């Protein structure tokens, strides 16, 4: 039995972050696809609720950690992997640099990503009866305002290299790449964010990131025929 | 000069988390109030943008960390304080327990709090023209669904004591207390969440938490006369 099992959805950007971390650490793991759209959302079915009552992905099981071995919330599970498998590190050595990296990661994970979550978009549609155009404008607004703020930070920060911190991927790159992937999926113009695009495209080209890309996952929906 | 300066808003729950952490660590700090409603939002004015281009609170300045000494994102700044002043610890010693505590904290910080942020409520009003009743229902929905999920977790988890992890406050309690405070402010019924209420009320009674309470801050609005 493999030690780790990841409950994942190919398009979930939080799952995408977790997959990159596992790949960077060189950890072999079992993937269980939980489709967030099929069956009204497989994450809400009793079968998955029995594993993770919270009904969200990703969730990581560490079979060596016993009953306590279910870890939810992508940033918590990435920090867990980083503490348990310290090489290569996903956070810098100095506390002040760790704070910088965590701050960028959290700016994406708290300020940009949650507001555009599937369940939020559903609520807008079902309760406020917004049009598709209004929903798209909402989506674009939170990406654009969040990216503008991130771009302003990273464009001038001397800590930035080919990655968010120097030239080695950290927790911040693990959050940035899926968020840029989401933006492209929804056809958000990215011309105003050259630093973010440069960093994300560099990281995305690294093997650990490329192998985590949504379309390459075993649970990916088949491509729509042309 | 005091080493730390915190830009804060008395009602901001992310600022509230930061204040609790500083108090628990016994750190004396200078408070600068940034009023999120007055002047169209003082966090958006050039004076504050010059400090934190991201235009959000809290932001912590560590004068001993030089140019890199601005730390944003409450969870990043709390982890920074925890790494820099290890006593008392805000995370357990074992990696799997740290993952549990971080996961509870992130469930609040990512899944509940951001969707009810002031800027999101403003967007609903300005762009979708929602009624006050619709806005209140939105607010209640994300608290209730998030709390239901948290209650299910904590009601049965053997790691829970008088606090989220055992009997000593951790990062998770620092997130829970302000979120319960928010719920009460918006008059959300809490009867369905007895474990959350028990833990939050216990923690809120501790001196470090009590001193961080919104109404007790120097920047608090004067109470509305009866």
Tab-separated table of C-alpha atoms in Angstrom:
chain	number	residue	atom	x	y	z
A	1	UNK	CA	0.000	0.000	0.000
A	2	UNK	CA	1.280	3.481	-0.781
A	3	UNK	CA	1.622	5.653	2.300
A	4	UNK	CA	-0.323	8.630	0.911
A	5	UNK	CA	-3.728	8.883	-0.700
A	6	UNK	CA	-4.914	12.187	-2.173
A	7	UNK	CA	-8.592	12.929	-2.769
A	8	UNK	CA	-8.456	15.379	-5.620
A	9	UNK	CA	-10.331	17.038	-8.479
A	10	UNK	CA	-8.304	17.783	-11.569
A	11	UNK	CA	-9.559	21.376	-11.920
A	12	UNK	CA	-9.558	22.312	-8.216
A	13	UNK	CA	-6.729	24.743	-7.714
A	14	UNK	CA	-6.312	23.720	-4.079
A	15	UNK	CA	-5.878	20.105	-5.263
A	16	UNK	CA	-3.445	21.341	-7.917
A	17	UNK	CA	-1.300	22.963	-5.169
A	18	UNK	CA	-1.243	19.690	-3.219
A	19	UNK	CA	-0.242	17.668	-6.298
A	20	UNK	CA	2.680	20.010	-7.011
A	21	UNK	CA	3.913	19.662	-3.412
A	22	UNK	CA	3.760	15.860	-3.527
A	23	UNK	CA	5.619	15.867	-6.847
A	24	UNK	CA	8.309	18.289	-5.646
A	25	UNK	CA	8.912	16.071	-2.626
A	26	UNK	CA	9.147	13.041	-4.909
A	27	UNK	CA	6.339	11.269	-3.032
A	28	UNK	CA	4.455	8.488	-4.788
A	29	UNK	CA	0.777	8.677	-3.902
A	30	UNK	CA	-2.554	7.195	-4.806
A	31	UNK	CA	-5.045	9.585	-6.445
A	32	UNK	CA	-8.783	9.292	-5.893
A	33	UNK	CA	-10.785	11.574	-8.180
A	34	UNK	CA	-13.767	13.336	-6.608
A	35	UNK	CA	-15.739	15.057	-9.365
A	36	UNK	CA	-17.069	18.404	-8.132
A	37	UNK	CA	-19.741	18.638	-10.846
A	38	UNK	CA	-20.891	15.076	-11.623
A	39	UNK	CA	-23.636	13.567	-9.412
A	40	UNK	CA	-24.440	17.052	-8.094
A	41	UNK	CA	-20.919	17.180	-6.663
A	42	UNK	CA	-19.349	13.910	-5.531
A	43	UNK	CA	-17.709	15.731	-2.610
A	44	UNK	CA	-21.161	16.043	-1.042
A	45	UNK	CA	-22.080	12.346	-1.326
A	46	UNK	CA	-22.083	10.160	1.811
A	47	UNK	CA	-19.203	8.059	0.463
A	48	UNK	CA	-16.855	11.045	0.512
A	49	UNK	CA	-18.370	12.665	3.601
A	50	UNK	CA	-17.409	9.487	5.455
A	51	UNK	CA	-13.781	10.252	4.615
A	52	UNK	CA	-13.924	14.031	4.942
A	53	UNK	CA	-17.057	15.369	6.669
A	54	UNK	CA	-16.112	18.820	5.442
A	55	UNK	CA	-16.970	17.784	1.857
A	56	UNK	CA	-14.132	19.611	0.129
A	57	UNK	CA	-11.018	18.631	-1.790
A	58	UNK	CA	-8.152	18.112	-1.477
A	59	UNK	CA	-7.834	15.748	1.462
A	60	UNK	CA	-4.678	13.803	2.122
A	61	UNK	CA	-4.521	10.538	4.041
A	62	UNK	CA	-1.211	9.600	5.629
A	63	UNK	CA	-1.647	5.910	6.458
A	64	UNK	CA	1.327	6.083	8.821
A	65	UNK	CA	-0.374	8.698	11.003
A	66	UNK	CA	-3.222	6.424	12.162
A	67	UNK	CA	-6.649	7.801	13.040
A	68	UNK	CA	-5.342	11.353	12.953
A	69	UNK	CA	-4.033	10.842	9.434
A	70	UNK	CA	-6.609	12.814	7.452
A	71	UNK	CA	-5.334	16.245	6.527
A	72	UNK	CA	-7.560	18.846	4.916
A	73	UNK	CA	-6.889	22.392	3.714
A	74	UNK	CA	-4.216	22.546	1.038
A	75	UNK	CA	-1.855	24.908	2.867
A	76	UNK	CA	-1.996	22.789	6.032
A	77	UNK	CA	-1.217	19.639	4.096
A	78	UNK	CA	1.635	21.298	2.200
A	79	UNK	CA	3.179	22.552	5.457
A	80	UNK	CA	2.768	19.003	6.826
A	81	UNK	CA	4.590	17.514	3.857
A	82	UNK	CA	7.290	20.159	4.202
A	83	UNK	CA	7.813	19.366	7.888
A	84	UNK	CA	7.741	15.607	7.311
A	85	UNK	CA	9.902	15.558	4.150
A	86	UNK	CA	12.160	18.606	4.505
A	87	UNK	CA	13.945	18.197	1.138
A	88	UNK	CA	13.543	20.193	-1.026
A	89	UNK	CA	12.203	22.856	1.344
A	90	UNK	CA	9.049	24.713	0.327
A	91	UNK	CA	9.751	27.596	2.693
A	92	UNK	CA	12.947	29.658	3.095
A	93	UNK	CA	15.156	29.257	6.154
A	94	UNK	CA	14.768	32.706	7.759
A	95	UNK	CA	11.567	33.604	9.626
A	96	UNK	CA	11.150	36.944	7.851
A	97	UNK	CA	11.480	35.259	4.447
A	98	UNK	CA	9.061	32.538	5.465
A	99	UNK	CA	6.600	35.270	6.403
A	100	UNK	CA	6.997	36.839	2.945
A	101	UNK	CA	6.391	33.520	1.168
A	102	UNK	CA	3.424	32.605	3.375
A	103	UNK	CA	1.979	36.064	2.913
A	104	UNK	CA	2.007	35.754	-0.895
A	105	UNK	CA	0.511	32.249	-0.648
A	106	UNK	CA	-2.227	33.456	1.703
A	107	UNK	CA	-2.979	36.501	-0.423
A	108	UNK	CA	-3.926	34.029	-3.159
A	109	UNK	CA	-5.499	31.388	-0.914
A	110	UNK	CA	-7.573	33.799	1.216
A	111	UNK	CA	-8.098	36.962	-0.826
A	112	UNK	CA	-8.479	35.681	-4.391
A	113	UNK	CA	-9.403	32.034	-4.537
A	114	UNK	CA	-12.319	31.541	-2.063
A	115	UNK	CA	-14.541	34.249	-3.504
A	116	UNK	CA	-14.499	32.501	-6.891
A	117	UNK	CA	-15.098	29.040	-5.532
A	118	UNK	CA	-17.706	26.877	-7.269
A	119	UNK	CA	-20.075	26.958	-4.280
A	120	UNK	CA	-19.970	30.760	-4.229
A	121	UNK	CA	-20.683	31.021	-7.964
A	122	UNK	CA	-23.593	28.585	-7.486
A	123	UNK	CA	-25.037	30.752	-4.722
A	124	UNK	CA	-24.889	33.870	-6.929
A	125	UNK	CA	-26.781	32.017	-9.651
A	126	UNK	CA	-29.351	30.294	-7.449
A	127	UNK	CA	-30.092	33.007	-4.892
A	128	UNK	CA	-29.415	36.262	-6.745
A	129	UNK	CA	-30.265	34.989	-10.224
A	130	UNK	CA	-27.239	36.713	-11.730
A	131	UNK	CA	-26.681	36.433	-15.482
A	132	UNK	CA	-23.697	34.582	-16.929
A	133	UNK	CA	-22.193	37.945	-17.855
A	134	UNK	CA	-22.528	39.140	-14.256
A	135	UNK	CA	-20.977	35.929	-12.973
A	136	UNK	CA	-18.064	36.291	-15.382
A	137	UNK	CA	-17.580	39.917	-14.328
A	138	UNK	CA	-17.512	38.830	-10.669
A	139	UNK	CA	-14.931	36.163	-11.431
A	140	UNK	CA	-12.768	38.569	-13.407
A	141	UNK	CA	-13.057	41.297	-10.771
A	142	UNK	CA	-11.555	39.239	-7.953
A	143	UNK	CA	-8.770	37.857	-10.103
A	144	UNK	CA	-7.911	41.281	-11.525
A	145	UNK	CA	-7.991	43.184	-8.266
A	146	UNK	CA	-6.024	40.439	-6.520
A	147	UNK	CA	-3.493	40.128	-9.330
A	148	UNK	CA	-3.032	43.914	-9.537
A	149	UNK	CA	-2.125	43.950	-5.875
A	150	UNK	CA	0.203	40.930	-6.177
A	151	UNK	CA	1.851	42.361	-9.308
A	152	UNK	CA	2.543	45.647	-7.489
A	153	UNK	CA	4.218	43.698	-4.707
A	154	UNK	CA	6.261	41.300	-6.795
A	155	UNK	CA	7.307	43.716	-9.557
A	156	UNK	CA	9.462	45.661	-7.111
A	157	UNK	CA	10.405	43.143	-4.435
A	158	UNK	CA	14.132	42.370	-4.451
A	159	UNK	CA	13.435	38.853	-3.177
A	160	UNK	CA	11.817	37.874	-6.474
A	161	UNK	CA	13.932	35.818	-8.863
A	162	UNK	CA	12.758	33.344	-11.455
A	163	UNK	CA	10.433	32.232	-8.624
A	164	UNK	CA	8.532	34.242	-6.004
A	165	UNK	CA	11.474	33.854	-3.620
A	166	UNK	CA	14.786	33.542	-5.431
A	167	UNK	CA	15.137	30.767	-7.960
A	168	UNK	CA	13.603	27.828	-6.133
A	169	UNK	CA	9.874	27.156	-5.938
A	170	UNK	CA	8.199	27.729	-2.583
A	171	UNK	CA	4.674	27.550	-1.190
A	172	UNK	CA	3.996	30.864	-2.961
A	173	UNK	CA	4.697	29.442	-6.442
A	174	UNK	CA	2.511	26.445	-5.575
A	175	UNK	CA	-0.381	28.851	-5.074
A	176	UNK	CA	0.414	31.210	-7.952
A	177	UNK	CA	0.586	28.641	-10.756
A	178	UNK	CA	-2.931	27.211	-10.241
A	179	UNK	CA	-4.382	30.708	-9.860
A	180	UNK	CA	-2.864	31.841	-13.175
A	181	UNK	CA	-4.105	28.582	-14.741
A	182	UNK	CA	-7.640	29.450	-13.500
A	183	UNK	CA	-7.382	32.966	-14.904
A	184	UNK	CA	-6.447	31.621	-18.326
A	185	UNK	CA	-9.233	29.055	-18.217
A	186	UNK	CA	-11.690	31.902	-17.745
A	187	UNK	CA	-9.921	33.967	-20.437
A	188	UNK	CA	-8.903	36.812	-18.122
A	189	UNK	CA	-6.422	39.152	-19.858
A	190	UNK	CA	-3.076	38.922	-18.083
A	191	UNK	CA	-1.104	41.682	-19.868
A	192	UNK	CA	-1.187	43.893	-16.782
A	193	UNK	CA	0.588	41.255	-14.673
A	194	UNK	CA	3.894	40.526	-16.454
A	195	UNK	CA	5.769	39.558	-13.278
A	196	UNK	CA	3.108	37.066	-12.205
A	197	UNK	CA	2.956	35.543	-15.678
A	198	UNK	CA	6.740	35.275	-15.947
A	199	UNK	CA	7.031	33.540	-12.568
A	200	UNK	CA	4.036	31.259	-13.111
A	201	UNK	CA	5.159	30.221	-16.603
A	202	UNK	CA	8.645	29.455	-15.383
A	203	UNK	CA	7.387	27.321	-12.498
A	204	UNK	CA	4.759	25.609	-14.631
A	205	UNK	CA	7.531	24.411	-16.939
A	206	UNK	CA	9.307	22.508	-14.140
A	207	UNK	CA	8.591	18.754	-14.214
A	208	UNK	CA	6.917	18.601	-10.772
A	209	UNK	CA	4.524	21.392	-11.748
A	210	UNK	CA	3.912	20.094	-15.278
A	211	UNK	CA	2.962	16.649	-13.953
A	212	UNK	CA	0.381	18.259	-11.655
A	213	UNK	CA	-1.358	20.175	-14.457
A	214	UNK	CA	-5.130	19.532	-14.516
A	215	UNK	CA	-5.381	18.101	-18.039
A	216	UNK	CA	-2.723	15.500	-17.218
A	217	UNK	CA	-4.562	14.015	-14.231
A	218	UNK	CA	-6.188	10.564	-14.393
A	219	UNK	CA	-9.532	12.048	-13.318
A	220	UNK	CA	-9.510	14.791	-15.998
A	221	UNK	CA	-12.633	15.070	-18.133
A	222	UNK	CA	-11.953	14.046	-21.735
A	223	UNK	CA	-11.205	17.068	-23.946
A	224	UNK	CA	-14.208	18.536	-25.750
A	225	UNK	CA	-14.067	17.473	-29.446
A	226	UNK	CA	-13.417	20.337	-31.891
B	1	UNK	CA	10.694	53.076	19.854
B	2	UNK	CA	8.698	49.886	20.257
B	3	UNK	CA	9.902	47.105	17.963
B	4	UNK	CA	6.457	46.268	16.531
B	5	UNK	CA	3.773	48.423	14.956
B	6	UNK	CA	0.396	46.932	14.030
B	7	UNK	CA	-1.907	48.580	11.508
B	8	UNK	CA	-5.300	47.401	12.660
B	9	UNK	CA	-9.051	47.983	12.569
B	10	UNK	CA	-10.922	47.167	15.746
B	11	UNK	CA	-13.668	45.171	14.002
B	12	UNK	CA	-11.482	43.358	11.440
B	13	UNK	CA	-11.327	39.737	12.489
B	14	UNK	CA	-7.938	39.259	10.855
B	15	UNK	CA	-6.641	42.184	12.948
B	16	UNK	CA	-8.277	40.633	16.012
B	17	UNK	CA	-6.334	37.385	15.410
B	18	UNK	CA	-3.073	39.338	15.199
B	19	UNK	CA	-3.801	41.264	18.406
B	20	UNK	CA	-4.450	38.024	20.302
B	21	UNK	CA	-1.143	36.565	19.083
B	22	UNK	CA	0.816	39.644	20.148
B	23	UNK	CA	-0.872	39.580	23.560
B	24	UNK	CA	-0.273	35.846	24.074
B	25	UNK	CA	3.413	36.364	23.310
B	26	UNK	CA	3.519	39.258	25.761
B	27	UNK	CA	4.753	41.646	23.070
B	28	UNK	CA	4.277	45.378	23.589
B	29	UNK	CA	3.339	47.011	20.286
B	30	UNK	CA	2.180	50.283	18.848
B	31	UNK	CA	-1.324	50.277	17.349
B	32	UNK	CA	-2.253	52.411	14.348
B	33	UNK	CA	-5.978	52.402	13.638
B	34	UNK	CA	-7.008	52.244	9.972
B	35	UNK	CA	-10.750	52.779	9.737
B	36	UNK	CA	-12.236	50.552	7.034
B	37	UNK	CA	-15.411	52.636	6.677
B	38	UNK	CA	-14.454	56.281	7.359
B	39	UNK	CA	-13.090	58.339	4.420
B	40	UNK	CA	-14.372	55.677	2.022
B	41	UNK	CA	-12.005	53.217	3.654
B	42	UNK	CA	-8.749	54.579	5.072
B	43	UNK	CA	-6.967	51.395	3.938
B	44	UNK	CA	-7.360	52.614	0.361
B	45	UNK	CA	-5.887	56.090	0.939
B	46	UNK	CA	-2.385	56.895	-0.370
B	47	UNK	CA	-1.048	57.303	3.175
B	48	UNK	CA	-1.743	53.667	3.998
B	49	UNK	CA	-0.977	52.347	0.514
B	50	UNK	CA	2.508	53.757	0.989
B	51	UNK	CA	2.913	51.393	3.937
B	52	UNK	CA	1.006	48.421	2.530
B	53	UNK	CA	0.276	48.635	-1.210
B	54	UNK	CA	-2.166	45.758	-0.766
B	55	UNK	CA	-4.555	48.092	1.111
B	56	UNK	CA	-5.695	45.593	3.722
B	57	UNK	CA	-5.311	45.185	7.469
B	58	UNK	CA	-3.665	43.911	9.529
B	59	UNK	CA	-0.085	44.718	8.636
B	60	UNK	CA	2.739	44.305	11.097
B	61	UNK	CA	6.010	46.195	10.967
B	62	UNK	CA	9.007	44.632	12.670
B	63	UNK	CA	11.484	47.503	12.918
B	64	UNK	CA	14.309	45.043	13.584
B	65	UNK	CA	13.776	43.316	10.233
B	66	UNK	CA	14.733	46.349	8.114
B	67	UNK	CA	13.253	46.915	4.665
B	68	UNK	CA	11.729	43.438	4.633
B	69	UNK	CA	9.981	44.116	7.921
B	70	UNK	CA	6.402	44.590	6.683
B	71	UNK	CA	4.332	41.464	7.185
B	72	UNK	CA	0.831	41.148	5.798
B	73	UNK	CA	-1.749	38.357	6.008
B	74	UNK	CA	-2.721	37.532	9.565
B	75	UNK	CA	-1.760	33.845	9.476
B	76	UNK	CA	1.671	34.651	8.039
B	77	UNK	CA	2.299	37.252	10.698
B	78	UNK	CA	1.140	34.926	13.486
B	79	UNK	CA	3.445	32.144	12.247
B	80	UNK	CA	6.236	34.749	12.128
B	81	UNK	CA	5.623	35.754	15.722
B	82	UNK	CA	5.488	32.087	16.710
B	83	UNK	CA	8.827	31.357	15.042
B	84	UNK	CA	10.457	34.502	16.441
B	85	UNK	CA	9.043	34.251	19.977
B	86	UNK	CA	8.508	30.517	20.539
B	87	UNK	CA	6.986	30.833	24.040
B	88	UNK	CA	4.147	30.117	24.502
B	89	UNK	CA	3.862	28.095	21.290
B	90	UNK	CA	0.829	28.704	19.070
B	91	UNK	CA	1.235	25.371	17.285
B	92	UNK	CA	1.653	21.881	18.787
B	93	UNK	CA	4.996	20.073	18.629
B	94	UNK	CA	4.114	17.134	16.345
B	95	UNK	CA	3.698	17.672	12.581
B	96	UNK	CA	0.374	15.821	12.409
B	97	UNK	CA	-1.040	17.932	15.246
B	98	UNK	CA	0.242	21.104	13.638
B	99	UNK	CA	-1.570	20.047	10.462
B	100	UNK	CA	-4.790	19.621	12.440
B	101	UNK	CA	-4.502	23.055	14.055
B	102	UNK	CA	-3.553	24.772	10.791
B	103	UNK	CA	-6.388	23.020	9.010
B	104	UNK	CA	-8.992	24.360	11.472
B	105	UNK	CA	-7.460	27.832	11.251
B	106	UNK	CA	-7.494	27.743	7.439
B	107	UNK	CA	-11.034	26.400	7.320
B	108	UNK	CA	-12.042	29.638	9.037
B	109	UNK	CA	-9.566	31.917	7.270
B	110	UNK	CA	-10.175	30.576	3.734
B	111	UNK	CA	-13.632	28.987	3.687
B	112	UNK	CA	-15.679	31.227	5.992
B	113	UNK	CA	-14.124	34.636	6.462
B	114	UNK	CA	-13.207	35.914	2.947
B	115	UNK	CA	-16.644	35.443	1.425
B	116	UNK	CA	-18.118	37.759	4.062
B	117	UNK	CA	-15.458	40.398	3.784
B	118	UNK	CA	-16.533	44.034	3.575
B	119	UNK	CA	-15.355	44.423	-0.033
B	120	UNK	CA	-17.398	41.390	-1.083
B	121	UNK	CA	-20.544	42.689	0.647
B	122	UNK	CA	-19.983	46.041	-1.077
B	123	UNK	CA	-19.759	44.363	-4.482
B	124	UNK	CA	-23.035	42.496	-3.904
B	125	UNK	CA	-24.736	45.775	-3.069
B	126	UNK	CA	-23.210	47.910	-5.803
B	127	UNK	CA	-23.147	45.462	-8.702
B	128	UNK	CA	-26.038	43.083	-8.020
B	129	UNK	CA	-28.204	45.556	-6.126
B	130	UNK	CA	-29.063	42.975	-3.471
B	131	UNK	CA	-31.428	43.969	-0.675
B	132	UNK	CA	-30.270	44.182	2.933
B	133	UNK	CA	-32.208	40.982	3.637
B	134	UNK	CA	-30.385	39.190	0.821
B	135	UNK	CA	-27.049	40.470	2.083
B	136	UNK	CA	-27.849	39.267	5.608
B	137	UNK	CA	-28.898	35.847	4.256
B	138	UNK	CA	-25.608	35.605	2.348
B	139	UNK	CA	-23.649	36.469	5.490
B	140	UNK	CA	-25.561	33.963	7.598
B	141	UNK	CA	-25.267	31.234	4.966
B	142	UNK	CA	-21.462	31.176	4.905
B	143	UNK	CA	-21.177	31.336	8.675
B	144	UNK	CA	-23.774	28.612	9.197
B	145	UNK	CA	-22.475	26.207	6.565
B	146	UNK	CA	-18.896	26.761	7.714
B	147	UNK	CA	-19.765	26.419	11.402
B	148	UNK	CA	-21.831	23.270	10.773
B	149	UNK	CA	-18.820	21.682	9.162
B	150	UNK	CA	-16.450	22.823	11.919
B	151	UNK	CA	-18.870	21.710	14.642
B	152	UNK	CA	-19.083	18.229	13.081
B	153	UNK	CA	-15.300	18.024	13.150
B	154	UNK	CA	-14.688	19.371	16.627
B	155	UNK	CA	-17.630	17.706	18.400
B	156	UNK	CA	-16.060	14.264	17.886
B	157	UNK	CA	-12.330	14.947	17.667
B	158	UNK	CA	-10.431	13.493	20.625
B	159	UNK	CA	-7.827	16.242	20.350
B	160	UNK	CA	-10.341	18.870	21.482
B	161	UNK	CA	-10.103	19.984	25.098
B	162	UNK	CA	-11.081	23.323	26.561
B	163	UNK	CA	-9.328	24.657	23.449
B	164	UNK	CA	-9.279	23.376	19.844
B	165	UNK	CA	-6.156	21.367	20.649
B	166	UNK	CA	-5.995	20.288	24.274
B	167	UNK	CA	-6.166	23.001	26.887
B	168	UNK	CA	-3.797	25.614	25.491
B	169	UNK	CA	-4.773	28.162	22.835
B	170	UNK	CA	-3.306	27.664	19.373
B	171	UNK	CA	-3.592	29.354	15.991
B	172	UNK	CA	-6.992	27.651	15.624
B	173	UNK	CA	-8.470	29.382	18.692
B	174	UNK	CA	-7.039	32.686	17.440
B	175	UNK	CA	-9.170	32.259	14.315
B	176	UNK	CA	-12.261	30.816	15.995
B	177	UNK	CA	-12.811	33.535	18.593
B	178	UNK	CA	-13.048	36.456	16.123
B	179	UNK	CA	-15.283	34.425	13.811
B	180	UNK	CA	-17.724	33.662	16.641
B	181	UNK	CA	-17.552	37.331	17.635
B	182	UNK	CA	-18.530	38.245	14.045
B	183	UNK	CA	-21.411	35.788	14.085
B	184	UNK	CA	-22.789	37.303	17.274
B	185	UNK	CA	-22.393	40.817	15.916
B	186	UNK	CA	-24.611	39.820	12.988
B	187	UNK	CA	-27.023	38.034	15.350
B	188	UNK	CA	-26.517	34.563	13.838
B	189	UNK	CA	-28.086	31.876	16.063
B	190	UNK	CA	-25.333	29.680	17.477
B	191	UNK	CA	-27.371	26.951	19.219
B	192	UNK	CA	-26.373	24.379	16.606
B	193	UNK	CA	-22.671	24.835	17.373
B	194	UNK	CA	-22.246	24.094	21.097
B	195	UNK	CA	-18.660	22.883	20.777
B	196	UNK	CA	-17.547	25.987	18.891
B	197	UNK	CA	-19.298	28.271	21.364
B	198	UNK	CA	-17.843	26.449	24.370
B	199	UNK	CA	-14.293	26.673	22.991
B	200	UNK	CA	-14.620	30.266	21.814
B	201	UNK	CA	-16.143	31.461	25.088
B	202	UNK	CA	-13.442	29.775	27.116
B	203	UNK	CA	-10.655	31.297	25.019
B	204	UNK	CA	-12.315	34.719	24.914
B	205	UNK	CA	-12.219	34.784	28.718
B	206	UNK	CA	-8.421	34.462	28.835
B	207	UNK	CA	-6.672	37.820	29.452
B	208	UNK	CA	-4.742	37.867	26.136
B	209	UNK	CA	-7.962	37.306	24.190
B	210	UNK	CA	-10.049	39.669	26.287
B	211	UNK	CA	-7.560	42.509	25.781
B	212	UNK	CA	-7.790	42.004	21.999
B	213	UNK	CA	-11.590	42.305	21.900
B	214	UNK	CA	-12.787	44.912	19.374
B	215	UNK	CA	-14.663	47.182	21.790
B	216	UNK	CA	-11.561	47.492	23.965
B	217	UNK	CA	-9.289	48.816	21.213
B	218	UNK	CA	-8.128	52.449	21.128
B	219	UNK	CA	-9.516	52.834	17.586
B	220	UNK	CA	-12.987	51.463	18.457
B	221	UNK	CA	-15.941	53.596	17.422
B	222	UNK	CA	-17.728	55.068	20.433
B	223	UNK	CA	-20.727	52.944	21.476
B	224	UNK	CA	-24.048	53.994	19.955
B	225	UNK	CA	-26.101	55.778	22.670
B	226	UNK	CA	-29.203	53.864	23.829
